[in-house]
Tab-separated table of C-alpha atoms in Angstrom:
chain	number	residue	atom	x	y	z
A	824	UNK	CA	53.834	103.683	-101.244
A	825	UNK	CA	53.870	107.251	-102.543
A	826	UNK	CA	50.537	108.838	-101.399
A	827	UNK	CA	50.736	111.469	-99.475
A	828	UNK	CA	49.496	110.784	-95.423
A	829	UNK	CA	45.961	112.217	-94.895
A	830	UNK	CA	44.144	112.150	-91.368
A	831	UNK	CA	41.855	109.466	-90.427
A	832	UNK	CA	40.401	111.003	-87.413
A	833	UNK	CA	40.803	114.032	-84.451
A	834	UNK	CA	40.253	113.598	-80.976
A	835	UNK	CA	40.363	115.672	-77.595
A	836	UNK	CA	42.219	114.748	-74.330
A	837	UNK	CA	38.641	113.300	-73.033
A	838	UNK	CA	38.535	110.660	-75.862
A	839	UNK	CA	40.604	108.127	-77.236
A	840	UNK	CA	41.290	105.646	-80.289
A	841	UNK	CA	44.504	103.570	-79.837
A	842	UNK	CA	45.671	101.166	-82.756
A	843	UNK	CA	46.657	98.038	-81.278
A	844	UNK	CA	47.026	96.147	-84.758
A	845	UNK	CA	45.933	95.276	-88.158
A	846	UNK	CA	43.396	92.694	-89.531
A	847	UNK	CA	45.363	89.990	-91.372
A	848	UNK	CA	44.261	91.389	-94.513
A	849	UNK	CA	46.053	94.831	-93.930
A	850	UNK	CA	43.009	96.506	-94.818
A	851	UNK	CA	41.521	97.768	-91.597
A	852	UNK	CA	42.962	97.800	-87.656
A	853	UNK	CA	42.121	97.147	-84.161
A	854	UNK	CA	41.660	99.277	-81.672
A	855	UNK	CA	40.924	100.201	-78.594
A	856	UNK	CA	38.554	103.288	-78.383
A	857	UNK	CA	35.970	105.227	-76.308
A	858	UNK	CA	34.153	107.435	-78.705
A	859	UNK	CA	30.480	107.335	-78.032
A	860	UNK	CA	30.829	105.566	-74.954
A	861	UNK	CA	31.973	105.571	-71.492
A	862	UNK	CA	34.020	102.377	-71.847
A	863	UNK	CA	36.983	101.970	-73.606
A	864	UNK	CA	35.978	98.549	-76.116
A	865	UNK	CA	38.121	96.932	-78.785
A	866	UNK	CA	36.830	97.832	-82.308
A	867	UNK	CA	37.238	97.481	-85.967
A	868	UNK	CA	38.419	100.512	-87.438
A	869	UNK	CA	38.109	101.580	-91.370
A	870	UNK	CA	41.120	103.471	-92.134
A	871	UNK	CA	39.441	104.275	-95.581
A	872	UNK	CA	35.995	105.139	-94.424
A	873	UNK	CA	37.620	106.955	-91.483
A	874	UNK	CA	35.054	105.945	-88.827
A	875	UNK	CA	34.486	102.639	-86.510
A	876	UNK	CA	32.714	99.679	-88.231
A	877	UNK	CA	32.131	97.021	-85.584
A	878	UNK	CA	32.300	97.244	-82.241
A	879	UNK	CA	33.964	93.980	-81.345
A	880	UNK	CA	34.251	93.641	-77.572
A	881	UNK	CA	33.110	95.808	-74.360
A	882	UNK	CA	32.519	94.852	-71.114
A	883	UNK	CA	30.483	96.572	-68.688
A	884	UNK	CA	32.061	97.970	-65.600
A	885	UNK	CA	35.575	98.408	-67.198
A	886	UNK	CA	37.856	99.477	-70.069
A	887	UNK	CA	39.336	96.897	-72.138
A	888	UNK	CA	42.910	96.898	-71.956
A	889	UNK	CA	44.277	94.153	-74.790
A	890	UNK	CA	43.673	91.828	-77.367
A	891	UNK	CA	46.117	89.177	-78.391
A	892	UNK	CA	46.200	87.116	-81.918
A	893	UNK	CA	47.903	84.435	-83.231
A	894	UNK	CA	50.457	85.513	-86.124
A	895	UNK	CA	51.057	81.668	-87.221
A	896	UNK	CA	47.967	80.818	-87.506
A	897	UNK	CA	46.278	84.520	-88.002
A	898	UNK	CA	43.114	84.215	-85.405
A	899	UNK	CA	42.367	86.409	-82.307
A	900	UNK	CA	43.183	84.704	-79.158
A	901	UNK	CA	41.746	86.853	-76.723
A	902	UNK	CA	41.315	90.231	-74.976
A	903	UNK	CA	41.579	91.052	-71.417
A	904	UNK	CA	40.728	93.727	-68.862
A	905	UNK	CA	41.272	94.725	-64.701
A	906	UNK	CA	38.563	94.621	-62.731
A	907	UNK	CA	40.262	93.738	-59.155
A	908	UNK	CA	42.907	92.050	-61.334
A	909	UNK	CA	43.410	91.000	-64.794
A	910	UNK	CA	41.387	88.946	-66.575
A	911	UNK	CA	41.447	87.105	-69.817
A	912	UNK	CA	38.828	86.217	-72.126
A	913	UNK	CA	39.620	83.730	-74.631
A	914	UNK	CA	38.304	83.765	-78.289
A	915	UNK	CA	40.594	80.430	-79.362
A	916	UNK	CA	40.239	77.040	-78.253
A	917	UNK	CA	43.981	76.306	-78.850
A	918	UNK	CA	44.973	79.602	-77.266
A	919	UNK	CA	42.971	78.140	-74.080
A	920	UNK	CA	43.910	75.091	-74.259
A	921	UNK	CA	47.476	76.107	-73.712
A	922	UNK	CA	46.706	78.366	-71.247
A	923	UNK	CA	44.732	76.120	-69.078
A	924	UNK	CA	47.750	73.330	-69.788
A	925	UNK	CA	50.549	75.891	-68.314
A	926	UNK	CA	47.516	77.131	-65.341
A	927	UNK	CA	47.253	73.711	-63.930
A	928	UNK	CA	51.226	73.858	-62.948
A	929	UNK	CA	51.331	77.287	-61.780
A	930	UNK	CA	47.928	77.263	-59.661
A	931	UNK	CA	47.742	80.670	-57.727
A	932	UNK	CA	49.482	83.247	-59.548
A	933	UNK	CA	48.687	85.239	-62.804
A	934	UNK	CA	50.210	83.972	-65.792
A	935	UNK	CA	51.193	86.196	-68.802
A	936	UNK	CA	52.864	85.057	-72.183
A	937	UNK	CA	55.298	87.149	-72.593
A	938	UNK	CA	56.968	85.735	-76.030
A	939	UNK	CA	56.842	82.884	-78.075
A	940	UNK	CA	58.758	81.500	-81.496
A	941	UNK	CA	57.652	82.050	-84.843
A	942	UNK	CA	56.563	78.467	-85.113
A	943	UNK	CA	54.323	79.176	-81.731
A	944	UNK	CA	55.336	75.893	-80.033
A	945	UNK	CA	57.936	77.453	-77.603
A	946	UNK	CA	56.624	80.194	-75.045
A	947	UNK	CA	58.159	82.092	-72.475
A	948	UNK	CA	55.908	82.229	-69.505
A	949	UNK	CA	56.407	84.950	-66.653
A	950	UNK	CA	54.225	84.772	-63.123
A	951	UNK	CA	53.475	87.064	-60.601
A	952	UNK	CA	50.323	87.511	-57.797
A	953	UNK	CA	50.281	89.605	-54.587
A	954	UNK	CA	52.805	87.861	-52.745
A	955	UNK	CA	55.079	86.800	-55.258
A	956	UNK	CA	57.352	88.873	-57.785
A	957	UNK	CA	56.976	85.428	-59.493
A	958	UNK	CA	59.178	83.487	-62.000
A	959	UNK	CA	60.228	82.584	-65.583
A	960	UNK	CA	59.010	79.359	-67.286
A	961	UNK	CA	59.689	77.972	-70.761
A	962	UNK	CA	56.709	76.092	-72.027
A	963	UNK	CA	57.199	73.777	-74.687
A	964	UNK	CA	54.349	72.609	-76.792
A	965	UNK	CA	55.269	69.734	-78.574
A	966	UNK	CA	56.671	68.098	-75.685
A	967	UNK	CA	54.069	69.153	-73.270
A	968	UNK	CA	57.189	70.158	-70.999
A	969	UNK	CA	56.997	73.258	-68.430
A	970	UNK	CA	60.819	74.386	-67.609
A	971	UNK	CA	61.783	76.818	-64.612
A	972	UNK	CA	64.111	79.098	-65.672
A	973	UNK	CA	64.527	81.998	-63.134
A	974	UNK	CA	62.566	82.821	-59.998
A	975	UNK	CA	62.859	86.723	-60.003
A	976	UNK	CA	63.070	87.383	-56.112
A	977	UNK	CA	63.500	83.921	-54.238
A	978	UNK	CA	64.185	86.029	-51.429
A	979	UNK	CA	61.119	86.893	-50.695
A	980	UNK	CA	58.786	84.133	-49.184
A	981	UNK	CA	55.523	83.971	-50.517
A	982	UNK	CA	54.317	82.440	-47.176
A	983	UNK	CA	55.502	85.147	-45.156
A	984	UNK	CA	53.984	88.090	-47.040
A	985	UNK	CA	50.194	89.131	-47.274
A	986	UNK	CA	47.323	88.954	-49.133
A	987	UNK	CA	46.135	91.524	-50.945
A	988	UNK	CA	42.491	91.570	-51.325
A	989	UNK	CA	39.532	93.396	-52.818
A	990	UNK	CA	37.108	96.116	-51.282
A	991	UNK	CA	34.375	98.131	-51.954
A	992	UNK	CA	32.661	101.326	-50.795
A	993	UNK	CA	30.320	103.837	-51.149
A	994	UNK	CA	31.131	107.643	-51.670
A	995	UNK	CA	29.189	110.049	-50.022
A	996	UNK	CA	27.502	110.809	-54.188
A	997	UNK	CA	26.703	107.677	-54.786
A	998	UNK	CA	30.367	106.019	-56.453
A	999	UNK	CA	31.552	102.733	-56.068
A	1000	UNK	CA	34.944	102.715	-55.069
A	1001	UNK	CA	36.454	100.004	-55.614
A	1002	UNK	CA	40.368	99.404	-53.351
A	1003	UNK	CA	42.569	96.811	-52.142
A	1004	UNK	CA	42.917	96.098	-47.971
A	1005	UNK	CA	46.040	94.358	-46.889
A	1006	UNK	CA	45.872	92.681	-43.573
A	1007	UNK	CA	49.259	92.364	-40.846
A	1008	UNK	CA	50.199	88.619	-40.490
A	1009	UNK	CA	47.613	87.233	-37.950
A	1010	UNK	CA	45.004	89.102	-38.750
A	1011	UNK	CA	41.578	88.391	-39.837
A	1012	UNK	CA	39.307	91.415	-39.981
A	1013	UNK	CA	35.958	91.399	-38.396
A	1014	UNK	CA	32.813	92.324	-40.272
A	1015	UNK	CA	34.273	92.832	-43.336
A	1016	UNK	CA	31.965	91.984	-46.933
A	1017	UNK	CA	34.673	89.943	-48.119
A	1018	UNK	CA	36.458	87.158	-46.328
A	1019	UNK	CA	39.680	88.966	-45.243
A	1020	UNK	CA	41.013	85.971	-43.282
A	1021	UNK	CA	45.159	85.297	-43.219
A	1022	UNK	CA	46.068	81.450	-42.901
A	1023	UNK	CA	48.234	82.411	-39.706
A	1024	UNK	CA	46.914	82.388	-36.134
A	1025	UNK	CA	43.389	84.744	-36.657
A	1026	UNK	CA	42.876	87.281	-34.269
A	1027	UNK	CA	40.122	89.705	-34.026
A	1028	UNK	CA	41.136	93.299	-33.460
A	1029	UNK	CA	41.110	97.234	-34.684
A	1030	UNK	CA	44.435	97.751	-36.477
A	1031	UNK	CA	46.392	100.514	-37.443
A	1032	UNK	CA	45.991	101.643	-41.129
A	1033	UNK	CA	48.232	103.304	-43.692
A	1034	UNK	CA	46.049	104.721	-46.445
A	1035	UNK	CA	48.379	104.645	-49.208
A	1036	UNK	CA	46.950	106.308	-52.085
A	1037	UNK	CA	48.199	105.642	-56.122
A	1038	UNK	CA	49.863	108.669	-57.458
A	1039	UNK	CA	49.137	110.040	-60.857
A	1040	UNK	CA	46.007	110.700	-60.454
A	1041	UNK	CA	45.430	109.866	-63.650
A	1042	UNK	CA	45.888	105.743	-63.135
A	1043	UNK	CA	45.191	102.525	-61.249
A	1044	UNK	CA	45.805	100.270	-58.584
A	1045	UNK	CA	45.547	96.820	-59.667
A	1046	UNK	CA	46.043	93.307	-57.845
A	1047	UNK	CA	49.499	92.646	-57.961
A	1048	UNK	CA	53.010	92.534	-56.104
A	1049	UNK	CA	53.696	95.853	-54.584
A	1050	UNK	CA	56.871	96.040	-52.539
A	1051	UNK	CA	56.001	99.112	-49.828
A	1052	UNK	CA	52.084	97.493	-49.383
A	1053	UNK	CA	53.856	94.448	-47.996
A	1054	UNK	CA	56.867	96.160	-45.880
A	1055	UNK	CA	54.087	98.166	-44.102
A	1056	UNK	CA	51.903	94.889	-43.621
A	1057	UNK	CA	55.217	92.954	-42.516
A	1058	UNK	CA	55.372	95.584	-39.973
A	1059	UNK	CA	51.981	95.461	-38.722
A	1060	UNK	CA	49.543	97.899	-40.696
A	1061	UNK	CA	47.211	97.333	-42.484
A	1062	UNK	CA	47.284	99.053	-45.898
A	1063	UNK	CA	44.548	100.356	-47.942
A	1064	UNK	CA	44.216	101.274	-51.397
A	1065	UNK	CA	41.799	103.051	-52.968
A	1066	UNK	CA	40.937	103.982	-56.644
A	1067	UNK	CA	39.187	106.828	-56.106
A	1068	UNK	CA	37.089	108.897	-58.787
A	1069	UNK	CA	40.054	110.178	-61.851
A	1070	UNK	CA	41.466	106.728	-61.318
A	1071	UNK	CA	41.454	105.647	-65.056
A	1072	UNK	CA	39.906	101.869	-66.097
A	1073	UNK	CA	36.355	102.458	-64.898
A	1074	UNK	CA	35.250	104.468	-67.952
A	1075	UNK	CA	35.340	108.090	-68.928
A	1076	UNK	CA	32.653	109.245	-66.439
A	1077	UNK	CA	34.317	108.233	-62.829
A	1078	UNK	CA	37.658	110.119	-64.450
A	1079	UNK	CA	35.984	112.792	-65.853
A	1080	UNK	CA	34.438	113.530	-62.553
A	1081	UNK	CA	37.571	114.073	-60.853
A	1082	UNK	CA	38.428	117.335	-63.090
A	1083	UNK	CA	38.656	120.566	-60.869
A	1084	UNK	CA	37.946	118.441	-57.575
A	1085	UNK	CA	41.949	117.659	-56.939
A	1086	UNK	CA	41.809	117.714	-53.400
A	1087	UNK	CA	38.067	118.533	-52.901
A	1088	UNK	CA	35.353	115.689	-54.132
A	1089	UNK	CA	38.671	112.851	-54.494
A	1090	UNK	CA	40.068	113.295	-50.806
A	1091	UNK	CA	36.339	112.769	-50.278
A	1092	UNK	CA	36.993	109.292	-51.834
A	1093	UNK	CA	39.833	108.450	-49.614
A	1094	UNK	CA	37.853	110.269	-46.645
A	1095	UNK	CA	34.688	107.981	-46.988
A	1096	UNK	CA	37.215	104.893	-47.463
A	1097	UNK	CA	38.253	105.510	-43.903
A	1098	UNK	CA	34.969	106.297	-42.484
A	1099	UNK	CA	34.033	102.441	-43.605
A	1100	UNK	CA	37.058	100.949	-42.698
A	1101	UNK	CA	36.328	101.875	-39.183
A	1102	UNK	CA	32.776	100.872	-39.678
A	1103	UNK	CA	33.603	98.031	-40.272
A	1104	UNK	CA	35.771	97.325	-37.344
A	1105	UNK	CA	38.967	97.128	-39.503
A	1106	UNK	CA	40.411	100.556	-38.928
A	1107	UNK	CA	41.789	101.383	-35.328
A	1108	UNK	CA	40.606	105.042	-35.059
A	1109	UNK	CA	43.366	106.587	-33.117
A	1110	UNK	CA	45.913	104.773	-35.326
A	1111	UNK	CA	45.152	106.002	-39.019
A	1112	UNK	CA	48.105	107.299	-41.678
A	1113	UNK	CA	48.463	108.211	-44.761
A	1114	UNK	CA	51.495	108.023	-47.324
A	1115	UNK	CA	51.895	108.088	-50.946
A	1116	UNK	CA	54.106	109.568	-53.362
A	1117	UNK	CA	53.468	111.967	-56.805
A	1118	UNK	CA	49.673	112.764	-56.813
């Protein structure tokens, strides 16, 4: 093609428009994009017209993060976002249906597609949850086989690590902050909103804490395997993570409002995490630490 490139569009550091892909007819692309809002949503994108023409998907309380299609059969599949962890929504009943097939084996543990042949009847499957740096599987369609290939730390015993669960807060401005608490073995915490209970022995009691903030700042805890959250736990803290405001996925306000307050209105964040984690009997008082690297 010989014509010369010309610019489709101009943005600042506050907003973006990412291509993820084009329609099937070449003619326009995907993408994922927060202009004129405070969520990032997937949208269809006129290259020609130079300007958004459908606003696709968007979900509430969080960015998107990806959409998936089907190159055989040329369909969307789905898109998916984190809220505590990642979710999918599907948009394709076959898509689903081979999802849900490959699920029902590998019950408790996220499951991502991580490549598949051209003739999309051969996937390679990859898990992983909190506990578990997971496996590989190959899923074969046709013969509605699931194959193990490769666990990718069978060292490490799922049973013997800990959960890693959801929690929520209140800033002292009115935030939601949303974190992750992970409990010592033997634990169960008392008062908490959520059910923070271990399977082992519970017993009720203030622990110590490590508040181990995400570097960055400029990104995101999510649910997911983290290797330091469970050598602390194994050793008897509790950890706690926090996303605290500048933490990206919640939409361009929370990050926005964390410009110029580097160490003023976010320590607040991780401040006012503490304050409730001894409220509500978690946190030992005496005993509280905190660790992190970059950020």
């Amino acid at each position: 093609h010989d014509d010369p490139f010309h610019e489709i569009i101009t943005t600042n550091f506050r907003e973006s428009l990412s291509p993820l892909f084009f329609t099937f007819d070449n003619k326009q692309f995907y993408a994922l994009s927060n202009l004129n809002r405070d969520k990032s949503a997937i949208v269809l994108f006129d290259p020609e017209e130079k300007k958004e023409v459908e606003v696709m998907f968007e979900h509430e309380e969080v960015d998107l993060a990806s959409l998936s299609y089907s190159r055989k059969r040329k369909v969307l599949t789905g898109y998916s976002f984190i809220d505590w962890k990642r979710q999918v929504v599907f948009l394709d009943e076959e898509a689903e249906r081979i999802y849900r097939r490959v699920e029902r084996s590998l019950p408790g543990c996220d499951i991502v597609f991580s490549s598949r042949t051209k003739e999309e009847d051969m996937f390679l499957i990859r898990t992983y949850s909190d506990r578990s740096l997971g496996a590989y599987y190959l899923f074969d369609a046709t013969a509605d086989s699931l194959r193990h290939l490769a666990d990718v730390s069978p060292w490490l015993k799922e049973e013997e690590l800990c959960e890693m669960k959801p929690v929520s807060y209140q800033s002292r401005d009115g935030f939601t902050i949303h974190g992750y608490l992970t409990l010592p073995p033997g634990v169960i915490a008392s008062g908490a909103k959520q059910s923070l209970t271990s399977n082992a022995v519970a017993q009720t009691h203030k622990v110590p804490v490590v508040v181990n903030p995400h570097g960055g700042p400029w990104v995101r805890d999510a649910w997911t395997f983290n290797p330091e959250v469970q050598f602390l736990a194994n050793r008897g803290y509790a950890v706690f993570q926090m996303n605290y405001r500048g933490s990206t996925g919640y939409g361009k306000k929370f990050w926005e409002s964390s410009f110029k307050q580097w160490g003023k209105k976010m320590q607040d964040d991780v401040s006012d995490g503490v304050k409730w984690l001894i409220e509500q009997g978690i946190a030992n008082p005496e005993k509280v630490g905190i660790y992190g690297g970059s950020y």
